[in-house]
Short mmCIF file of C-alpha atoms in Angstrom, two decimals:
data_model
loop_
_atom_site.label_atom_id
_atom_site.label_comp_id
_atom_site.label_asym_id
_atom_site.label_seq_id
_atom_site.Cartn_x
_atom_site.Cartn_y
_atom_site.Cartn_z
CA UNK A 1 -5.48 -8.52 -0.57
CA UNK A 2 -7.13 -5.22 0.05
CA UNK A 3 -7.53 -4.08 3.63
CA UNK A 4 -9.81 -1.51 5.21
CA UNK A 5 -7.94 1.41 6.73
CA UNK A 6 -8.52 1.94 10.46
CA UNK A 7 -9.22 5.37 11.81
CA UNK A 8 -6.16 7.60 11.69
CA UNK A 9 -6.37 8.32 15.37
CA UNK A 10 -6.26 4.60 16.07
CA UNK A 11 -3.18 4.25 13.93
CA UNK A 12 -1.48 7.11 15.69
CA UNK A 13 -2.09 5.39 19.00
CA UNK A 14 -0.81 2.13 17.51
CA UNK A 15 2.27 3.97 16.24
CA UNK A 16 3.04 5.26 19.70
CA UNK A 17 2.53 1.83 21.24
CA UNK A 18 4.78 0.15 18.71
CA UNK A 19 7.42 2.80 19.17
CA UNK A 20 7.43 2.02 22.89
CA UNK A 21 7.02 -1.76 22.63
CA UNK A 22 9.29 -3.80 20.42
CA UNK A 23 10.12 -7.47 20.34
CA UNK A 24 13.12 -6.57 22.47
CA UNK A 25 13.44 -3.60 24.75
CA UNK A 26 16.34 -1.15 24.83
CA UNK A 27 17.35 2.50 24.71
CA UNK A 28 16.25 4.76 21.87
CA UNK A 29 17.76 4.29 18.43
CA UNK A 30 21.44 5.18 18.24
CA UNK A 31 21.92 5.56 22.00
CA UNK A 32 24.05 3.38 24.23
CA UNK A 33 22.56 1.39 27.07
CA UNK A 34 23.15 2.26 30.66
CA UNK A 35 26.33 0.17 30.68
CA UNK A 36 27.58 2.09 27.67
CA UNK A 37 28.22 -1.18 25.87
CA UNK A 38 25.45 -1.53 23.31
CA UNK A 39 24.23 0.60 20.44
CA UNK A 40 20.69 0.10 19.17
CA UNK A 41 19.44 -0.42 15.63
CA UNK A 42 15.66 -0.33 15.17
CA UNK A 43 13.90 -2.33 12.45
CA UNK A 44 10.20 -2.29 11.55
CA UNK A 45 8.65 -5.00 9.39
CA UNK A 46 5.62 -7.12 8.70
CA UNK A 47 6.92 -10.39 10.17
CA UNK A 48 4.92 -11.55 13.17
CA UNK A 49 4.29 -14.83 14.98
CA UNK A 50 6.47 -17.76 13.90
CA UNK A 51 8.18 -15.71 11.17
CA UNK A 52 9.15 -13.08 13.72
CA UNK A 53 10.57 -15.77 15.97
CA UNK A 54 12.67 -17.11 13.10
CA UNK A 55 13.88 -13.65 12.15
CA UNK A 56 14.88 -12.96 15.75
CA UNK A 57 17.09 -16.06 15.55
CA UNK A 58 18.76 -14.46 12.54
CA UNK A 59 19.27 -11.26 14.55
CA UNK A 60 20.79 -13.30 17.36
CA UNK A 61 23.45 -14.54 14.92
CA UNK A 62 24.37 -10.95 14.12
CA UNK A 63 24.41 -9.91 17.77
CA UNK A 64 26.68 -12.81 18.76
CA UNK A 65 29.17 -11.61 16.16
CA UNK A 66 28.63 -7.98 17.21
CA UNK A 67 28.02 -7.99 20.98
CA UNK A 68 28.11 -4.19 21.17
CA UNK A 69 24.98 -3.88 18.95
CA UNK A 70 21.36 -4.57 19.88
CA UNK A 71 19.00 -4.94 16.88
CA UNK A 72 15.43 -4.32 18.00
CA UNK A 73 12.80 -5.65 15.60
CA UNK A 74 9.09 -4.73 15.74
CA UNK A 75 6.53 -6.60 13.66
CA UNK A 76 3.32 -4.82 12.62
CA UNK A 77 0.37 -6.47 10.90
CA UNK A 78 -0.66 -3.10 9.50
CA UNK A 79 2.86 -2.31 8.35
CA UNK A 80 1.93 -0.63 5.04
CA UNK A 81 -0.26 1.99 6.70
CA UNK A 82 1.93 2.41 9.76
CA UNK A 83 5.14 3.03 7.85
CA UNK A 84 3.43 5.69 5.74
CA UNK A 85 2.31 7.51 8.89
CA UNK A 86 5.75 7.25 10.42
CA UNK A 87 7.46 8.43 7.23
CA UNK A 88 5.26 11.49 6.95
CA UNK A 89 5.61 12.38 10.65
CA UNK A 90 9.36 11.76 10.78
CA UNK A 91 8.95 9.14 13.52
CA UNK A 92 10.81 6.48 11.54
CA UNK A 93 12.86 3.42 12.46
CA UNK A 94 16.44 3.17 11.33
CA UNK A 95 15.51 0.39 8.90
CA UNK A 96 12.28 -1.01 7.49
CA UNK A 97 11.64 -4.31 5.71
CA UNK A 98 9.01 -3.82 3.01
CA UNK A 99 7.03 -6.91 1.92
CA UNK A 100 5.76 -5.04 -1.16
CA UNK A 101 8.48 -2.96 -2.82
CA UNK A 102 6.05 -0.49 -4.38
CA UNK A 103 5.77 1.27 -1.04
CA UNK A 104 9.53 1.54 -0.70
CA UNK A 105 9.86 2.99 -4.21
CA UNK A 106 7.20 5.59 -3.47
CA UNK A 107 8.97 6.74 -0.29
CA UNK A 108 12.31 6.81 -2.11
CA UNK A 109 10.83 9.21 -4.68
CA UNK A 110 9.52 11.35 -1.84
CA UNK A 111 13.04 11.67 -0.47
CA UNK A 112 12.24 9.71 2.70
CA UNK A 113 14.84 6.96 2.19
CA UNK A 114 18.63 6.98 2.23
CA UNK A 115 20.48 5.85 -0.87
CA UNK A 116 22.60 2.79 -0.06
CA UNK A 117 26.30 3.56 0.39
CA UNK A 118 29.07 2.28 -1.95
CA UNK A 119 30.37 -0.46 0.35
CA UNK A 120 26.91 -2.01 0.62
CA UNK A 121 26.25 -1.70 -3.10
CA UNK A 122 29.56 -3.46 -3.69
CA UNK A 123 28.41 -6.35 -1.49
CA UNK A 124 25.18 -6.56 -3.47
CA UNK A 125 27.20 -6.72 -6.68
CA UNK A 126 29.35 -9.50 -5.21
CA UNK A 127 26.66 -11.63 -3.59
CA UNK A 128 23.58 -11.30 -5.82
CA UNK A 129 22.64 -11.69 -9.46
CA UNK A 130 22.29 -8.25 -11.11
CA UNK A 131 18.49 -8.48 -11.14
CA UNK A 132 18.30 -8.01 -7.35
CA UNK A 133 20.24 -4.77 -7.51
CA UNK A 134 17.97 -3.68 -10.36
CA UNK A 135 14.86 -4.49 -8.35
CA UNK A 136 16.16 -2.40 -5.43
CA UNK A 137 16.92 0.59 -7.67
CA UNK A 138 14.65 3.63 -8.04
CA UNK A 139 15.40 6.28 -10.65
CA UNK A 140 18.98 5.09 -10.99
CA UNK A 141 19.76 4.98 -7.26
CA UNK A 142 20.01 1.82 -5.12
CA UNK A 143 17.75 1.93 -2.07
CA UNK A 144 16.78 -1.69 -1.40
CA UNK A 145 18.56 -4.80 -0.13
CA UNK A 146 16.77 -8.14 -0.40
CA UNK A 147 17.03 -10.80 2.27
CA UNK A 148 14.35 -13.50 2.41
CA UNK A 149 12.50 -13.74 -0.93
CA UNK A 150 9.83 -15.79 -2.69
CA UNK A 151 8.71 -16.51 -6.24
CA UNK A 152 5.51 -17.35 -8.06
CA UNK A 153 5.02 -19.45 -11.17
CA UNK A 154 5.70 -22.93 -9.76
CA UNK A 155 3.94 -26.05 -11.00
CA UNK A 156 3.30 -28.58 -8.24
CA UNK A 157 2.52 -32.27 -8.64
CA UNK A 158 1.73 -35.41 -6.66
CA UNK A 159 5.14 -37.05 -6.86
CA UNK A 160 4.04 -40.65 -6.36
CA UNK A 161 1.13 -40.48 -8.80
CA UNK A 162 3.17 -38.51 -11.35
CA UNK A 163 6.07 -40.97 -11.32
CA UNK A 164 3.86 -44.07 -11.26
CA UNK A 165 2.17 -42.78 -14.42
CA UNK A 166 5.57 -42.41 -16.08
CA UNK A 167 5.30 -38.65 -16.64
CA UNK A 168 8.38 -36.45 -17.10
CA UNK A 169 8.96 -32.84 -16.03
CA UNK A 170 8.63 -30.66 -19.16
CA UNK A 171 11.44 -28.30 -20.19
CA UNK A 172 9.43 -26.03 -22.53
CA UNK A 173 5.86 -24.78 -22.88
CA UNK A 174 5.33 -27.07 -25.87
CA UNK A 175 6.40 -30.01 -23.72
CA UNK A 176 4.02 -28.85 -20.98
CA UNK A 177 1.12 -28.80 -23.44
CA UNK A 178 2.24 -32.21 -24.74
CA UNK A 179 2.20 -33.53 -21.16
CA UNK A 180 -1.30 -32.08 -20.73
CA UNK A 181 -2.43 -33.97 -23.84
CA UNK A 182 -0.74 -37.16 -22.67
CA UNK A 183 -2.52 -37.06 -19.30
CA UNK A 184 -5.84 -36.50 -21.10
CA UNK A 185 -5.14 -39.42 -23.44
CA UNK A 186 -4.54 -41.60 -20.38
CA UNK A 187 -8.08 -40.87 -19.23
CA UNK A 188 -6.96 -38.53 -16.45
CA UNK A 189 -7.38 -34.82 -15.76
CA UNK A 190 -4.14 -32.81 -16.14
CA UNK A 191 -4.81 -29.65 -14.12
CA UNK A 192 -6.65 -28.43 -11.06
CA UNK A 193 -7.34 -24.75 -10.62
CA UNK A 194 -9.34 -22.40 -8.43
CA UNK A 195 -9.32 -18.60 -8.26
CA UNK A 196 -12.03 -17.91 -5.68
CA UNK A 197 -10.70 -15.77 -2.83
CA UNK A 198 -13.55 -13.70 -1.42
CA UNK A 199 -13.23 -10.02 -2.25
CA UNK A 200 -9.94 -10.75 -4.01
CA UNK A 201 -11.26 -13.47 -6.31
CA UNK A 202 -9.17 -13.53 -9.46
CA UNK A 203 -5.73 -12.72 -8.03
CA UNK A 204 -4.55 -16.26 -8.75
CA UNK A 205 -5.30 -15.72 -12.42
CA UNK A 206 -3.25 -12.54 -12.50
CA UNK A 207 -0.22 -14.59 -11.38
CA UNK A 208 -0.66 -16.77 -14.45
CA UNK A 209 -0.78 -13.78 -16.80
CA UNK A 210 2.28 -12.16 -15.22
CA UNK A 211 4.34 -15.34 -15.46
CA UNK A 212 3.31 -15.92 -19.07
CA UNK A 213 4.01 -12.32 -20.08
CA UNK A 214 7.52 -12.60 -18.60
CA UNK A 215 8.07 -15.62 -20.87
CA UNK A 216 6.66 -14.13 -24.07
CA UNK A 217 7.91 -10.52 -23.91
CA UNK A 218 11.08 -8.70 -22.80
CA UNK A 219 10.92 -7.34 -19.23
CA UNK A 220 10.70 -3.79 -20.61
CA UNK A 221 7.32 -4.64 -22.12
CA UNK A 222 6.16 -6.00 -18.76
CA UNK A 223 7.32 -2.74 -17.13
CA UNK A 224 5.28 -0.66 -19.58
CA UNK A 225 2.23 -2.80 -18.88
CA UNK A 226 2.57 -2.41 -15.10
CA UNK A 227 3.13 1.35 -15.50
CA UNK A 228 -0.09 1.70 -17.53
CA UNK A 229 1.75 2.52 -20.77
CA UNK A 230 0.74 -0.76 -22.46
CA UNK A 231 -3.00 -1.47 -22.37
CA UNK A 232 -4.53 -4.83 -21.56
CA UNK A 233 -6.08 -4.80 -25.01
CA UNK A 234 -2.63 -4.72 -26.63
CA UNK A 235 -1.60 -7.77 -28.71
CA UNK A 236 1.17 -8.55 -26.22
CA UNK A 237 -1.14 -8.84 -23.21
CA UNK A 238 -3.96 -10.47 -25.15
CA UNK A 239 -1.53 -13.15 -26.27
CA UNK A 240 -0.79 -14.02 -22.64
CA UNK A 241 -4.50 -14.60 -22.00
CA UNK A 242 -4.76 -16.73 -25.12
CA UNK A 243 -1.81 -18.88 -24.05
CA UNK A 244 -3.43 -19.43 -20.65
CA UNK A 245 -6.63 -20.26 -22.53
CA UNK A 246 -4.90 -23.32 -24.00
CA UNK A 247 -5.29 -24.82 -20.53
CA UNK A 248 -8.17 -23.01 -18.89
CA UNK A 249 -10.59 -23.10 -21.80
CA UNK A 250 -10.01 -26.77 -22.62
CA UNK A 251 -12.92 -28.54 -20.86
CA UNK A 252 -10.88 -31.73 -20.54
CA UNK A 253 -7.70 -30.10 -19.26
CA UNK A 254 -8.92 -28.75 -15.90
CA UNK A 255 -10.86 -30.65 -13.26
CA UNK A 256 -14.45 -29.43 -13.31
CA UNK A 257 -13.84 -27.06 -16.22
CA UNK A 258 -14.23 -23.29 -16.16
CA UNK A 259 -17.04 -23.31 -13.60
CA UNK A 260 -14.80 -25.05 -11.07
CA UNK A 261 -11.93 -22.66 -11.83
CA UNK A 262 -14.13 -19.66 -11.07
CA UNK A 263 -15.79 -21.04 -7.95
CA UNK A 264 -13.16 -23.17 -6.20
CA UNK A 265 -11.17 -21.56 -3.41
CA UNK A 266 -7.48 -21.01 -4.09
CA UNK A 267 -6.41 -23.22 -1.17
CA UNK A 268 -8.91 -26.00 -1.89
CA UNK A 269 -7.75 -26.42 -5.48
CA UNK A 270 -4.26 -27.36 -4.31
CA UNK A 271 -5.63 -30.25 -2.26
CA UNK A 272 -7.11 -31.94 -5.34
CA UNK A 273 -3.62 -33.19 -6.24
CA UNK A 274 -3.63 -35.54 -3.27
CA UNK A 275 -7.07 -37.13 -3.46
CA UNK A 276 -7.12 -40.90 -3.95
CA UNK A 277 -7.13 -41.18 -6.90
CA UNK A 278 -5.83 -37.67 -7.72
CA UNK A 279 -8.36 -35.33 -9.29
CA UNK A 280 -5.47 -33.81 -11.27
CA UNK A 281 -1.73 -34.05 -11.81
CA UNK A 282 -0.54 -30.43 -12.13
CA UNK A 283 -1.24 -27.27 -10.14
CA UNK A 284 0.11 -23.72 -10.63
CA UNK A 285 0.86 -21.74 -7.46
CA UNK A 286 3.48 -19.66 -5.64
CA UNK A 287 6.21 -20.93 -3.33
CA UNK A 288 3.71 -20.75 -0.44
CA UNK A 289 1.59 -23.56 -1.93
CA UNK A 290 2.73 -26.12 0.64
CA UNK A 291 0.67 -24.33 3.28
CA UNK A 292 -2.45 -25.45 1.40
CA UNK A 293 -1.54 -29.14 1.25
CA UNK A 294 -3.07 -31.67 3.68
CA UNK A 295 -1.12 -32.13 6.90
CA UNK A 296 -0.09 -35.69 6.09
CA UNK A 297 1.42 -34.42 2.83
CA UNK A 298 3.28 -31.55 4.54
CA UNK A 299 4.77 -33.99 7.05
CA UNK A 300 6.86 -35.59 4.29
CA UNK A 301 7.06 -33.13 1.41
CA UNK A 302 9.97 -34.66 -0.45
CA UNK A 303 8.29 -38.06 -0.64
CA UNK A 304 4.89 -36.68 -1.62
CA UNK A 305 5.45 -33.53 -3.69
CA UNK A 306 7.42 -32.41 -6.72
CA UNK A 307 7.78 -28.92 -8.16
CA UNK A 308 9.19 -27.17 -11.23
CA UNK A 309 9.06 -23.62 -12.51
CA UNK A 310 6.78 -22.68 -15.42
CA UNK A 311 9.01 -23.44 -18.43
CA UNK A 312 10.11 -21.06 -21.20
CA UNK A 313 7.50 -20.24 -23.83
CA UNK A 314 9.13 -18.19 -26.58
CA UNK A 315 12.56 -18.78 -28.04
CA UNK A 316 14.82 -15.79 -27.45
CA UNK A 317 12.98 -14.61 -24.34
CA UNK A 318 14.82 -15.22 -21.05
CA UNK A 319 12.10 -16.47 -18.69
CA UNK A 320 11.46 -13.99 -15.89
CA UNK A 321 10.47 -14.88 -12.35
CA UNK A 322 7.63 -13.10 -10.58
CA UNK A 323 9.25 -12.40 -7.22
CA UNK A 324 8.66 -10.76 -3.88
CA UNK A 325 10.44 -10.62 -0.58
CA UNK A 326 11.65 -8.59 2.35
CA UNK A 327 13.29 -5.44 0.95
CA UNK A 328 15.33 -3.69 3.62
CA UNK A 329 15.65 0.08 3.26
CA UNK A 330 17.26 2.74 5.44
CA UNK A 331 15.43 5.78 6.79
CA UNK A 332 18.20 7.11 8.99
CA UNK A 333 21.42 6.15 10.71
CA UNK A 334 23.44 5.57 7.56
CA UNK A 335 26.17 7.61 9.21
CA UNK A 336 26.18 5.30 12.27
CA UNK A 337 28.55 2.30 12.14
CA UNK A 338 26.03 -0.04 13.77
CA UNK A 339 23.38 0.59 11.09
CA UNK A 340 25.88 0.19 8.28
CA UNK A 341 27.29 -2.98 9.80
CA UNK A 342 23.86 -4.60 10.15
CA UNK A 343 22.74 -3.78 6.60
CA UNK A 344 26.05 -5.00 5.17
CA UNK A 345 25.74 -8.23 7.16
CA UNK A 346 22.28 -8.90 5.66
CA UNK A 347 23.91 -9.00 2.23
CA UNK A 348 26.20 -11.88 3.23
CA UNK A 349 25.74 -15.64 3.44
CA UNK A 350 26.05 -15.47 7.24
CA UNK A 351 22.62 -13.84 7.34
CA UNK A 352 20.97 -16.75 5.50
CA UNK A 353 22.17 -19.94 7.15
CA UNK A 354 20.07 -20.09 10.33
CA UNK A 355 16.76 -19.36 8.61
CA UNK A 356 17.53 -21.68 5.68
CA UNK A 357 18.12 -24.49 8.17
CA UNK A 358 14.91 -23.85 10.11
CA UNK A 359 12.69 -23.62 7.00
CA UNK A 360 10.07 -21.22 5.65
CA UNK A 361 12.65 -19.04 3.91
CA UNK A 362 14.41 -18.84 0.55
CA UNK A 363 17.36 -16.61 -0.29
CA UNK A 364 18.85 -15.21 -3.52
CA UNK A 365 22.43 -14.92 -2.26
CA UNK A 366 25.06 -16.38 -4.57
CA UNK A 367 27.25 -19.18 -3.27
CA UNK A 368 24.83 -20.38 -0.61
CA UNK A 369 24.95 -24.01 0.47
CA UNK A 370 21.69 -25.45 -0.84
CA UNK A 371 22.13 -28.48 1.42
CA UNK A 372 21.23 -26.26 4.37
CA UNK A 373 17.59 -26.27 3.27
CA UNK A 374 15.49 -28.92 4.97
CA UNK A 375 13.74 -30.27 1.87
CA UNK A 376 14.52 -30.95 -1.77
CA UNK A 377 11.57 -28.72 -2.65
CA UNK A 378 13.21 -25.78 -0.89
CA UNK A 379 16.52 -26.58 -2.55
CA UNK A 380 14.87 -26.64 -5.99
CA UNK A 381 13.16 -23.31 -5.44
CA UNK A 382 16.21 -21.65 -3.89
CA UNK A 383 18.42 -22.79 -6.75
CA UNK A 384 15.96 -21.45 -9.32
CA UNK A 385 15.74 -18.10 -7.53
CA UNK A 386 19.51 -17.89 -7.03
CA UNK A 387 20.21 -18.52 -10.74
CA UNK A 388 17.42 -16.40 -12.24
CA UNK A 389 18.66 -13.97 -14.87
CA UNK A 390 15.42 -12.00 -15.14
CA UNK A 391 12.77 -11.13 -12.56
CA UNK A 392 10.05 -8.62 -11.85
CA UNK A 393 7.71 -7.88 -8.97
CA UNK A 394 4.08 -8.96 -9.00
CA UNK A 395 2.55 -6.67 -11.62
CA UNK A 396 -1.02 -6.47 -10.36
CA UNK A 397 0.15 -5.54 -6.85
CA UNK A 398 2.04 -2.57 -8.33
CA UNK A 399 -0.91 -1.33 -10.37
CA UNK A 400 -3.33 1.32 -9.08
CA UNK A 401 -6.00 -0.24 -6.89
CA UNK A 402 -8.81 0.36 -9.40
CA UNK A 403 -6.89 -1.31 -12.19
CA UNK A 404 -5.89 -4.21 -9.96
CA UNK A 405 -9.52 -4.83 -8.98
CA UNK A 406 -10.56 -4.63 -12.63
CA UNK A 407 -7.85 -7.16 -13.49
CA UNK A 408 -9.18 -9.56 -10.84
CA UNK A 409 -12.75 -9.11 -12.06
CA UNK A 410 -11.84 -9.29 -15.73
CA UNK A 411 -10.01 -12.59 -15.50
CA UNK A 412 -12.86 -14.01 -13.42
CA UNK A 413 -15.44 -12.83 -15.97
CA UNK A 414 -13.37 -14.31 -18.78
CA UNK A 415 -13.13 -17.79 -17.28
CA UNK A 416 -16.79 -17.60 -16.20
CA UNK A 417 -17.91 -16.89 -19.76
CA UNK A 418 -19.31 -13.46 -18.88
CA UNK A 419 -17.96 -11.84 -22.02
CA UNK A 420 -15.53 -12.33 -24.88
CA UNK A 421 -11.83 -11.67 -24.31
CA UNK A 422 -11.58 -8.51 -26.43
CA UNK A 423 -14.49 -6.86 -24.61
CA UNK A 424 -13.18 -7.85 -21.19
CA UNK A 425 -9.69 -6.50 -21.88
CA UNK A 426 -11.15 -3.18 -23.04
CA UNK A 427 -13.29 -3.04 -19.89
CA UNK A 428 -10.18 -3.52 -17.73
CA UNK A 429 -8.49 -0.64 -19.55
CA UNK A 430 -11.51 1.61 -19.11
CA UNK A 431 -11.80 0.82 -15.40
CA UNK A 432 -8.15 1.72 -14.98
CA UNK A 433 -8.63 5.07 -16.72
CA UNK A 434 -11.72 5.99 -14.74
CA UNK A 435 -10.39 4.79 -11.40
CA UNK A 436 -13.70 3.08 -10.77
#
């Protein structure tokens, strides 16, 4: 989502307020308290509200094991803008947790971040699949450590209706299309979809294209596309649209057809699964989809909901996950034992257990006890994330703003019938070049 930037002077005032007011109070970073017992580590992130409360419970685990350290977390709704101001002024926290890693990579290239030290990198090697180290690396140097993460590309279904109909979870794209045809033959509608989201209408469609591209091309091709080196009009990207078109452009495959796809709100489309009778049997959405389900469905997810990841498409291509998460980076204090100890702790299983038990969090750490998660849905997603061999960040989020907006508009125009695919892909490329 795009946000309007507040006046700089307002942000400077906000910066000063946040510097003075954290979730927990204490002496300045790196100094001992009046008793001389505690050393302070400051962390700035985007978590607020209930998520901040849960993260503070995680911090309490660390502090119980390290009673001489006080970790002070501050959550900021306008984190992306605030951290840029702080980085340029030098008024930085010890550690920041970036929700979108593009910002962290940019600051790393500007020399604002500290390269992670060998002991921490060794822990990452021990406790994560190699992809997570790769995702935290910028120009050959490791800067980022991932804690709580998420993934897109899940297919959700009404468990009771799905099982009563005798349907089976597909293992390949061909099986998914066969399931789509089977549901149609049964006189039902396979899919529900909606990409309307106000000024950001179309972003849901970009998630589809990213997930498909990571199943039809090597990750290096995806990287070139995100970097602007592979145009939308290329055969590789066009093919991803055409594969999606097997579902979207089939008038019998999606509830309401293309008009409903273009005009239905992202959250509302997810609810169609649980109408009586269901309007559809399959729905594509990220790991946050449960927030869109009716309350009575959320109250008993395992009984009501099933989920599986978008299956492989091309033989020989390792399916890649579209992922995000809290990427912890260090601005300063890497020479202070308390900062090093906290970052190294985040890389261990001890930093995952409390939040996994309380819900609303998934972790990539190897060896975690999946039974700690409250629901089978969380266990399924965590296991998929933990075992993923290939992953990339959300591509559209990493693209220049003009290109991202053109992507949103282009995929909306395509499904709305406002142009043929070749023309629309060329228009996206042109908008990216012009910055319009």
